[in-house]
Amino acid sequence: MEAEQVVRSLLVDTIVEPLMEYLCVGFPPEPCNNLLSHHPSAETSCKGRLLRSLLASHPSLGSLIVGHNDDAIQIKVLLQKWDRRGCGFYALHNLLRFLAALQASTDEEAGLVLHGLHSYASHWHLYWRCRNALSAHAVSRGNRHYPWTLRDVEHGLLERPYVEHLQLHVLPQSLFSANPKVCRDFTILPCMSVNALKNGIMEPHHVIELQQVFDMFRSCPSASHAFLVGSTSHWVCVVANKCVGEFEVFYMDSYNFPILDLTDAQIEEALAVRMQAAIDEGRPLEGFGTFEERLHRACHSAADAKFALRTISQGVRGHICFMTVVLDLVIEALLENFENVVRSEVSSLQTDELSQWLSAYYPPPVLQASVVNRIRDFGKQHISCSTVTRLLRWTNTWIDKCNEYSTLSTPSMMAGSGATGIQDLYSQADSNLVAAFSDVLVELHKVLTT
């Protein structure tokens, strides 16, 4: 019975409801076709409209607001019920429609475009247009390697390379507007979580490009930009808009889960209730593993989405520098990890914990690439004062510590200690690690002080 219910609901969502829409209003529901390129530009085609005013004044559109806080307004969108792999295409549809509404010529046209957020016909038309284009591209590339095989495309996930291909070759000819200048700006953020930024997963040029988008909002009196945001195993979207100095940020999630007004504890409780309700109704849960494991991932996804939303909201308003956010997180990760592993006092000459840290967590080349080079990429001026003070104190302390250790590990000192055989080999390996560590620290000190 559960399988039969799933099949019936899928048929209703993907065939029956779009067909009824088509018979009633025609297909597609309204003229739209303008989409985006991935790079930010100073040019903006914003018409100077604040959508929150339209949402507040239009009776039928007021119900689209799920919640709001100082960061954003959450919009109710077409619910992703049975297709657990297609969240990226839902997010893409929501993002493009909202941008089209921002650029519409009249409030009436903007309202019509926003109504399409709940259109099965519009969503599935965009989905199959994208899916067919991705399949054709996979075939043209030989259908051999991930993610460009028909099997990968038909799996239904929206991979980052897919979005980049769609931006360049498919979306500019898609559904959403008659104005060819509309919706030029669209940024993909698949790794926008605290942990991802701490681990340096976002490439430096992507960090700089995002900062350029934020700078555009600061310098232009009116602007709009969209963000397709990855949060663990889920895609959501954020649209930022500025009109004559006034800002508004909109958040859309195909699960319509209200994260804006809830604490972390309330989010976990609400997610558990939703997931249990899905099980009771025979609907599939996202991902794999036990109920607790899925709940844990869902909570992480919500936390990632909240962080990304807050960062984007503060960035477009000019309240933060994104390069400072990234550098502070990278340095915080370094120092926290060091303090957790190397627990001995600075005055102690024991090197076991330091050697373990240098071997397993931050080998000197990793420290060089993830911290020293990253500071060079963005400039030391973008580190917050408290963070640079803490990092410089740590650097000075351990330069002195390494110098002291190198003195004690000279051949004469080692001979006096009675170390022989395998102990000599271990001591030599430790000495080499500590020496390489010291060299990186000296370079880090130069970067911070010159």
XYZ file of C-alpha atoms in Angstrom:
450
model
C 0.000 0.000 0.000
C 2.835 2.429 0.807
C 4.439 1.904 -2.629
C 1.079 2.380 -4.309
C 0.558 5.632 -2.396
C 3.992 6.929 -3.437
C 3.351 6.123 -7.117
C -0.098 7.727 -7.016
C 1.263 10.925 -5.450
C 4.125 11.129 -7.928
C 1.661 10.826 -10.800
C -0.484 13.591 -9.336
C 2.482 15.936 -8.777
C 4.276 15.361 -12.074
C 1.461 14.639 -14.546
C -2.090 15.290 -13.345
C -1.650 18.707 -11.713
C 0.586 20.131 -14.491
C -1.891 18.842 -17.076
C -4.805 20.471 -15.265
C -2.863 23.735 -15.098
C -2.161 23.535 -18.794
C -5.807 22.895 -19.648
C -6.966 25.760 -17.433
C -4.402 28.506 -18.051
C -2.140 27.376 -20.873
C 1.492 26.379 -20.714
C 3.684 27.955 -19.568
C 1.442 29.966 -17.192
C 3.061 33.295 -18.021
C 5.750 34.630 -20.367
C 9.188 34.446 -18.783
C 12.569 33.650 -20.193
C 15.429 35.681 -18.835
C 18.144 33.988 -16.927
C 21.588 34.511 -15.787
C 25.272 34.341 -16.025
C 27.295 33.222 -13.051
C 29.667 36.139 -12.719
C 28.805 39.325 -10.815
C 28.808 42.588 -12.702
C 28.312 46.216 -11.827
C 25.473 46.359 -14.341
C 22.082 45.703 -12.785
C 18.685 45.730 -14.404
C 16.701 46.194 -11.218
C 13.447 48.079 -11.821
C 13.514 49.590 -8.337
C 10.778 47.471 -6.775
C 10.539 46.269 -3.165
C 8.686 42.969 -3.247
C 7.857 43.016 0.448
C 5.527 45.960 -0.258
C 3.780 43.966 -2.986
C 3.514 40.908 -0.740
C 2.047 42.982 2.082
C -0.477 44.844 -0.080
C -1.683 41.972 -2.287
C -4.266 39.761 -0.488
C -3.414 36.553 -2.339
C 0.337 37.062 -2.056
C 0.391 37.727 1.688
C -0.038 34.005 2.319
C 3.349 33.392 0.673
C 5.199 34.645 3.769
C 6.221 31.749 6.045
C 8.127 33.874 8.560
C 10.608 36.705 8.928
C 13.349 38.080 11.149
C 15.974 40.816 10.895
C 17.909 38.838 8.288
C 15.234 37.777 5.802
C 11.680 36.957 4.802
C 10.927 33.280 4.147
C 8.621 32.619 1.191
C 6.293 29.640 0.862
C 7.021 27.778 -2.361
C 5.979 24.634 -4.221
C 6.356 21.778 -1.727
C 8.841 19.027 -2.522
C 6.952 16.011 -1.193
C 8.022 12.773 -2.845
C 11.064 13.505 -4.961
C 13.921 13.509 -2.411
C 16.664 14.072 -5.001
C 15.276 17.040 -6.880
C 15.720 19.834 -4.327
C 18.273 21.584 -6.564
C 15.770 21.940 -9.400
C 13.107 23.224 -6.995
C 15.581 25.799 -5.658
C 16.583 26.793 -9.186
C 12.934 27.279 -10.198
C 12.197 29.381 -7.102
C 15.293 31.504 -7.591
C 14.568 32.250 -11.241
C 10.937 33.117 -10.627
C 11.781 35.504 -7.824
C 14.378 37.270 -9.930
C 11.859 37.559 -12.761
C 9.343 39.093 -10.350
C 11.911 41.661 -9.244
C 12.476 42.671 -12.862
C 8.836 42.658 -14.002
C 7.539 45.825 -15.664
C 4.468 46.188 -13.450
C 3.258 45.025 -10.045
C 0.560 43.013 -11.808
C 3.154 41.142 -13.842
C 5.329 40.637 -10.739
C 2.362 39.192 -8.860
C 1.612 36.796 -11.711
C 5.227 35.598 -11.750
C 5.183 35.066 -7.964
C 1.995 33.005 -8.225
C 4.018 30.693 -10.455
C 6.106 29.693 -7.420
C 3.326 27.175 -6.739
C 2.956 26.027 -10.333
C 3.654 22.338 -10.936
C 3.543 22.977 -14.666
C 6.221 25.673 -14.463
C 8.485 23.620 -12.211
C 8.325 20.418 -14.238
C 8.705 22.278 -17.519
C 11.954 23.821 -16.257
C 13.051 20.480 -14.782
C 12.643 18.506 -18.011
C 14.170 21.268 -20.115
C 17.248 21.196 -17.881
C 17.311 17.412 -17.584
C 17.153 16.899 -21.362
C 19.900 19.455 -21.934
C 22.126 17.787 -19.313
C 21.518 14.344 -20.865
C 22.430 15.649 -24.307
C 25.623 17.187 -22.937
C 26.536 13.926 -21.173
C 26.184 12.068 -24.476
C 28.305 14.684 -26.271
C 31.084 14.136 -23.693
C 31.113 10.402 -24.294
C 28.851 9.292 -21.440
C 31.869 7.922 -19.564
C 32.870 9.838 -16.434
C 31.088 11.189 -13.360
C 29.098 13.387 -13.278
C 28.628 13.450 -17.056
C 26.954 10.098 -17.653
C 23.291 9.465 -18.395
C 23.065 7.421 -15.212
C 24.339 10.364 -13.118
C 21.995 12.834 -14.801
C 18.983 10.541 -14.461
C 19.765 10.099 -10.766
C 18.142 13.511 -10.355
C 20.723 15.373 -8.274
C 21.697 18.898 -9.286
C 25.499 18.787 -9.252
C 27.506 22.005 -9.367
C 28.865 21.295 -12.895
C 25.252 20.877 -14.023
C 24.294 24.320 -12.725
C 27.318 25.913 -14.388
C 26.426 24.290 -17.716
C 22.780 25.325 -17.400
C 23.756 28.920 -16.631
C 25.840 29.222 -19.763
C 23.878 27.195 -22.293
C 20.280 26.555 -21.208
C 18.854 29.142 -18.830
C 19.399 32.195 -21.079
C 16.895 30.615 -23.495
C 14.512 29.396 -20.794
C 11.067 30.422 -19.651
C 11.245 33.403 -17.497
C 11.033 36.933 -19.117
C 10.895 38.875 -22.307
C 13.596 41.312 -21.160
C 17.039 40.032 -22.280
C 18.853 42.102 -19.616
C 16.965 40.626 -16.672
C 18.558 38.450 -13.982
C 22.193 38.731 -14.960
C 23.605 37.751 -11.567
C 23.460 34.288 -10.049
C 26.021 32.799 -7.658
C 26.376 29.108 -6.774
C 27.423 28.463 -3.165
C 27.616 24.679 -2.676
C 29.971 24.968 0.333
C 28.636 27.790 2.491
C 28.765 26.231 5.970
C 30.963 27.060 8.948
C 32.834 23.759 8.663
C 33.351 24.126 4.910
C 34.837 27.599 5.342
C 37.007 26.456 8.246
C 38.380 23.640 6.105
C 39.097 25.929 3.165
C 36.742 24.117 0.775
C 35.662 27.365 -0.869
C 38.371 28.369 -3.339
C 39.959 31.810 -2.799
C 38.664 33.171 -6.121
C 35.111 32.171 -5.141
C 35.519 34.008 -1.820
C 36.707 37.118 -3.649
C 33.881 36.888 -6.211
C 31.287 36.697 -3.433
C 32.840 39.722 -1.751
C 32.589 41.546 -5.085
C 28.857 40.807 -5.126
C 28.536 42.285 -1.629
C 30.574 45.318 -2.717
C 28.214 45.810 -5.666
C 25.282 46.205 -3.272
C 27.255 48.780 -1.291
C 28.162 50.855 -4.351
C 24.875 50.674 -6.322
C 21.696 52.445 -5.183
C 19.614 49.577 -6.597
C 20.675 45.976 -7.239
C 19.452 42.392 -7.098
C 21.321 39.112 -6.916
C 20.477 35.457 -6.346
C 22.310 32.703 -4.503
C 21.858 28.952 -4.927
C 23.035 27.634 -1.555
C 24.088 24.105 -0.641
C 23.305 23.138 2.961
C 24.713 19.670 3.719
C 22.618 17.481 1.374
C 19.984 20.061 0.416
C 19.742 23.072 -1.916
C 17.959 26.283 -0.884
C 17.971 29.720 -2.462
C 18.383 33.297 -1.290
C 17.510 36.417 -3.273
C 18.817 39.816 -2.186
C 17.326 43.075 -3.406
C 18.199 46.724 -2.851
C 15.982 49.561 -3.998
C 17.109 53.152 -3.480
C 19.034 52.230 -0.350
C 16.434 49.873 1.154
C 17.272 46.190 1.494
C 15.226 43.015 1.476
C 16.419 39.401 1.493
C 14.210 36.415 0.677
C 14.795 32.787 1.634
C 13.152 29.806 -0.064
C 13.282 26.108 0.857
C 11.346 23.475 -1.082
C 10.421 21.800 2.229
C 8.978 25.123 3.494
C 10.670 24.441 6.820
C 10.474 27.611 8.971
C 14.024 28.205 10.220
C 13.849 31.975 10.733
C 11.877 32.089 13.978
C 13.166 28.897 15.639
C 16.052 28.162 17.977
C 18.325 25.201 17.281
C 16.475 23.092 19.865
C 13.105 24.008 18.336
C 14.439 23.170 14.858
C 15.529 19.700 16.000
C 12.151 19.057 17.635
C 10.217 20.282 14.573
C 12.362 18.226 12.196
C 11.806 15.086 14.264
C 8.041 15.635 14.135
C 8.106 16.210 10.357
C 10.240 13.160 9.700
C 8.016 10.937 11.803
C 4.950 12.280 9.990
C 6.593 11.431 6.656
C 7.240 7.885 7.837
C 3.633 7.545 9.008
C 2.394 8.716 5.591
C 4.704 6.345 3.735
C 6.805 9.119 2.224
C 10.550 8.540 1.740
C 13.037 10.288 3.988
C 16.044 12.095 2.551
C 19.417 10.365 2.667
C 20.318 7.086 4.332
C 20.951 5.607 7.780
C 18.899 5.384 10.948
C 16.255 7.892 11.963
C 18.722 9.512 14.383
C 21.430 9.801 11.722
C 19.020 11.383 9.259
C 17.774 13.765 11.938
C 21.361 14.731 12.760
C 22.053 15.547 9.096
C 18.798 17.474 8.788
C 19.736 19.610 11.806
C 23.161 20.269 10.281
C 21.466 21.256 7.017
C 19.206 23.742 8.812
C 22.185 25.197 10.713
C 24.134 25.559 7.456
C 21.190 27.310 5.811
C 20.843 29.728 8.737
C 24.552 30.559 8.641
C 24.527 31.118 4.868
C 21.395 33.255 5.060
C 22.798 35.401 7.876
C 26.121 35.816 6.070
C 24.473 36.845 2.799
C 22.061 39.196 4.553
C 24.851 40.929 6.479
C 27.136 40.915 3.436
C 24.778 42.695 1.061
C 24.002 45.245 3.771
C 27.715 45.962 4.184
C 27.819 44.808 7.824
C 30.585 42.248 7.261
C 33.549 41.602 4.989
C 33.298 38.021 3.740
C 37.089 37.673 3.482
C 37.287 38.552 7.193
C 34.670 35.913 7.977
C 36.648 33.274 6.083
C 40.069 34.197 7.514
C 38.757 34.308 11.069
C 37.142 30.882 10.673
C 40.294 29.362 9.121
C 42.462 30.693 11.955
C 39.925 29.699 14.599
C 39.916 26.147 13.219
C 43.723 26.021 13.372
C 44.003 27.256 16.943
C 41.104 25.183 18.276
C 42.470 22.027 16.706
C 45.961 22.740 18.066
C 44.681 23.339 21.579
C 42.605 20.146 21.487
C 45.526 17.945 20.399
C 48.587 19.638 21.899
C 47.444 19.880 25.485
C 50.867 20.082 27.152
C 52.009 23.331 28.673
C 54.295 25.576 26.656
C 56.999 25.137 29.287
C 56.970 21.370 28.779
C 59.493 19.928 26.339
C 57.384 16.853 25.496
C 56.957 16.610 21.703
C 54.679 13.573 21.349
C 51.493 15.606 21.042
C 53.104 18.209 18.790
C 54.461 15.473 16.500
C 51.028 13.832 16.386
C 49.427 17.153 15.457
C 52.022 17.864 12.774
C 51.683 14.361 11.346
C 47.937 13.826 11.442
C 46.247 17.241 11.428
C 48.362 20.138 10.159
C 51.554 18.940 8.445
C 53.724 21.959 7.565
C 52.643 21.970 3.870
C 48.986 21.975 4.953
C 49.611 24.796 7.421
C 51.349 26.714 4.654
C 48.543 26.216 2.137
C 45.512 26.559 4.394
C 46.640 29.467 6.587
C 49.728 31.303 5.325
C 48.744 31.273 1.648
C 45.115 32.106 2.466
C 46.205 35.183 4.417
C 48.333 36.191 1.439
C 45.361 35.674 -0.905
C 43.092 38.061 1.006
C 45.534 40.321 2.862
C 46.294 40.454 6.578
C 44.178 43.623 6.836
C 41.110 41.427 6.474
C 41.799 39.507 9.699
C 39.899 40.892 12.676
C 42.046 42.589 15.337
C 41.277 40.045 18.065
C 42.057 37.123 15.753
C 45.355 38.528 14.471
C 46.445 39.250 18.047
C 45.662 35.685 19.110
C 47.396 34.180 16.065
C 50.503 36.337 16.486
C 50.787 35.386 20.152
C 50.535 31.691 19.240
C 53.080 32.103 16.437
C 55.650 33.859 18.639
C 55.229 31.332 21.431
C 55.811 28.331 19.229
C 58.698 29.864 17.288
C 60.477 30.165 20.636
C 59.378 26.675 21.607
C 60.690 25.173 18.338
C 64.014 26.979 18.734
C 64.364 25.573 22.224
C 63.529 22.079 21.006
C 66.022 22.283 18.118
C 68.776 23.185 20.609
C 67.942 20.201 22.809
C 67.728 17.812 19.835
C 71.289 18.430 18.569
C 73.461 15.304 18.262
C 75.426 16.118 21.395
C 72.300 16.644 23.472
C 70.674 13.480 22.100
C 73.816 11.486 22.880
C 73.756 12.788 26.415
C 70.169 11.624 26.806
C 71.086 8.010 26.090
C 68.728 7.653 23.098
C 69.775 4.836 20.762
C 68.485 2.794 17.822
C 64.797 3.286 17.068
C 64.665 6.186 19.550
C 67.242 8.004 17.432
C 65.104 7.485 14.323
C 61.984 8.767 16.036
C 63.870 11.706 17.459
C 65.244 12.558 14.018
C 61.753 12.345 12.474
C 60.394 14.612 15.217
C 63.242 17.035 14.673
C 62.546 17.267 10.961
C 58.839 17.892 11.565
C 59.480 20.531 14.183
C 62.079 22.221 11.963
C 59.609 22.387 9.048
C 56.931 23.655 11.439
C 59.297 26.343 12.661
C 60.019 27.485 9.095
C 56.306 27.903 8.369
C 55.809 29.796 11.632
C 58.616 32.203 10.741
C 56.985 32.833 7.372
C 53.591 33.298 9.021
C 55.133 35.834 11.402
C 56.514 37.805 8.451
C 53.108 37.806 6.740
C 51.437 39.108 9.910
C 54.007 41.791 10.750
C 55.135 43.229 7.414
